[in-house]
mmCIF file of C-alpha atoms in Angstrom:
data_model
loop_
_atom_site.group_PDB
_atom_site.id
_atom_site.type_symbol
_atom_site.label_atom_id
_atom_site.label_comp_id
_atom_site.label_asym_id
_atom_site.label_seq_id
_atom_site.Cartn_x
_atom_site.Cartn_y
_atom_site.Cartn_z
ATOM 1 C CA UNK A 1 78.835 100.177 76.863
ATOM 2 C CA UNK A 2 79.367 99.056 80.282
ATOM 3 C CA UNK A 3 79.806 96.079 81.539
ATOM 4 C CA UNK A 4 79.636 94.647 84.866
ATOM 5 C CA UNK A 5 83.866 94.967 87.185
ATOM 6 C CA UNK A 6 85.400 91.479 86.795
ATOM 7 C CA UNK A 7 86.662 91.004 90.359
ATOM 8 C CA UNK A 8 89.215 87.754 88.948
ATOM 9 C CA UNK A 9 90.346 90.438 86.722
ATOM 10 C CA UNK A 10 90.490 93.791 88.526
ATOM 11 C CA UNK A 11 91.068 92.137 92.720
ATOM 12 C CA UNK A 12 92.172 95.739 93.975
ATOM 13 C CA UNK A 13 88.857 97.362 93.305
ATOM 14 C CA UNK A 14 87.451 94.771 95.419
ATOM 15 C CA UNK A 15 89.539 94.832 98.265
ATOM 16 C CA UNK A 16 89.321 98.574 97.890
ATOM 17 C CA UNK A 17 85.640 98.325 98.237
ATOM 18 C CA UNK A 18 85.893 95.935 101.332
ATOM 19 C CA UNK A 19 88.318 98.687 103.291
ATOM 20 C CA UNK A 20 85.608 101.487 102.615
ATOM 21 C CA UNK A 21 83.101 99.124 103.852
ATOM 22 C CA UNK A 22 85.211 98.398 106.910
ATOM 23 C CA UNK A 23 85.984 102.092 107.769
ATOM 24 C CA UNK A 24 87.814 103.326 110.335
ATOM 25 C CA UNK A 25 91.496 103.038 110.355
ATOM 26 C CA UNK A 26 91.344 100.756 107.136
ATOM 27 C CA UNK A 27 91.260 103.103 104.180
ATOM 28 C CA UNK A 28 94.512 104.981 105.794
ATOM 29 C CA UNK A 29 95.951 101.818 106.009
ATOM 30 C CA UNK A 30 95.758 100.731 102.368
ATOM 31 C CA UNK A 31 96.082 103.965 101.292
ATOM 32 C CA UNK A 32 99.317 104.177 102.925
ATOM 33 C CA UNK A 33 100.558 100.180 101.952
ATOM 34 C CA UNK A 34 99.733 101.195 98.185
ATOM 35 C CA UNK A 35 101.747 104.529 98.105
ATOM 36 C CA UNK A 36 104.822 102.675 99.552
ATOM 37 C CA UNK A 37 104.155 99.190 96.995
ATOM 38 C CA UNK A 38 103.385 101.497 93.771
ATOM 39 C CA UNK A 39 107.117 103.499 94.954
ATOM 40 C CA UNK A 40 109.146 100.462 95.382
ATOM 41 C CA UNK A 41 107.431 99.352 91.925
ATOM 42 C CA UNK A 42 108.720 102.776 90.083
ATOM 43 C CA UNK A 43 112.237 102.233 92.314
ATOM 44 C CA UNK A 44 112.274 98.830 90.266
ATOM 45 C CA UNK A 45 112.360 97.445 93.954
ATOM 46 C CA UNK A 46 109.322 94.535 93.476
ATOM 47 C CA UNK A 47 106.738 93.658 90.212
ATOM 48 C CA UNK A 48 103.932 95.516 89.859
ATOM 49 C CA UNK A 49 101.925 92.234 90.522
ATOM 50 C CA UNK A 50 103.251 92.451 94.229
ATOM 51 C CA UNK A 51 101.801 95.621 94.551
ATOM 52 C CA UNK A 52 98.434 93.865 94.901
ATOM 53 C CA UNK A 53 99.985 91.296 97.414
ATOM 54 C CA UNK A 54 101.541 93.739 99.605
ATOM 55 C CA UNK A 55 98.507 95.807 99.982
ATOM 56 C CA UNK A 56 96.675 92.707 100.889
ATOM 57 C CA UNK A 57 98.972 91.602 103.245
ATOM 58 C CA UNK A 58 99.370 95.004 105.181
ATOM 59 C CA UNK A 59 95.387 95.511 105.210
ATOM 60 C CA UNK A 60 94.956 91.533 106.641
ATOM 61 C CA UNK A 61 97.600 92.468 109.365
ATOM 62 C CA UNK A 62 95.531 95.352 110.463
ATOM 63 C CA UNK A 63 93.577 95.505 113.432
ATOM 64 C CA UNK A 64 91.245 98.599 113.733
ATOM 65 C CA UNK A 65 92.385 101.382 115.916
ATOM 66 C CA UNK A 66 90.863 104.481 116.878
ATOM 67 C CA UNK A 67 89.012 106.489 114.311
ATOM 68 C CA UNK A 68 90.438 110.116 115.481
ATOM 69 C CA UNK A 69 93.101 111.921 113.888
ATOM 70 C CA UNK A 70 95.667 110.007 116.101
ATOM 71 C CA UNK A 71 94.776 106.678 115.351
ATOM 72 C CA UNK A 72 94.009 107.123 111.183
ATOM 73 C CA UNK A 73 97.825 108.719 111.867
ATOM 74 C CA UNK A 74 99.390 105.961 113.825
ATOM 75 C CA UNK A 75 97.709 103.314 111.759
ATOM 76 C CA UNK A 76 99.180 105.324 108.571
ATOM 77 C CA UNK A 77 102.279 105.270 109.980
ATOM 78 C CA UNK A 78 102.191 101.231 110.773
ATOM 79 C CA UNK A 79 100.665 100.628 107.639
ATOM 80 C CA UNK A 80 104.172 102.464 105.602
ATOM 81 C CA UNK A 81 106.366 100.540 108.022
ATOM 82 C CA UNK A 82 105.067 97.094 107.731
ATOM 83 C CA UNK A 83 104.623 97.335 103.624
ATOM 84 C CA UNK A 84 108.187 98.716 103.436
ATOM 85 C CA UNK A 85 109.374 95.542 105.477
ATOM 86 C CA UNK A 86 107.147 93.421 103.238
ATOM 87 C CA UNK A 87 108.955 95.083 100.045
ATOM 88 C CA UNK A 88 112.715 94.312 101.561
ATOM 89 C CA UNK A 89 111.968 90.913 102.267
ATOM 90 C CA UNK A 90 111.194 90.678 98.471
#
């Protein structure tokens, strides 16, 4: 039986929706803040609760760039950067 996603519970799926929604340069974006949060989590670097954080944080700091293969790139490439200097601060 299913029941209905509790968004208290399960936040990410939420915010993963929201991205989609928002297209663009977004889903790179917390695509790329989640691969660098879930390897500082295996490095034993940060929690995995901050995981969810820094994802957040990164995606709120983003402002939409060009939709081409250049910008999903560049925005891929800010997006590693500024959740990597979220995880050191931690």
């Amino acid at each position: 039986q299913f029941e209905p996603l509790d968004n208290e519970t399960f936040p990410a799926v939420e915010l993963a929706k929201s991205v989609g929604r928002a297209g663009g340069t977004y889903p790179a974006v917390f695509n790329a803040a989640n691969e660098q949060a879930v390897l500082a989590f295996h490095a034993g670097r940060i929690g995995y609760l901050d995981i969810l954080d820094i994802i957040s944080a990164v995606v709120d700091d983003h402002e939409a760039g060009e939709s081409s293969l250049a910008g999903v790139l560049d925005a891929e490439s800010w997006a590693r950067a500024a959740a990597d200097t979220l995880i050191s601060s931690r």
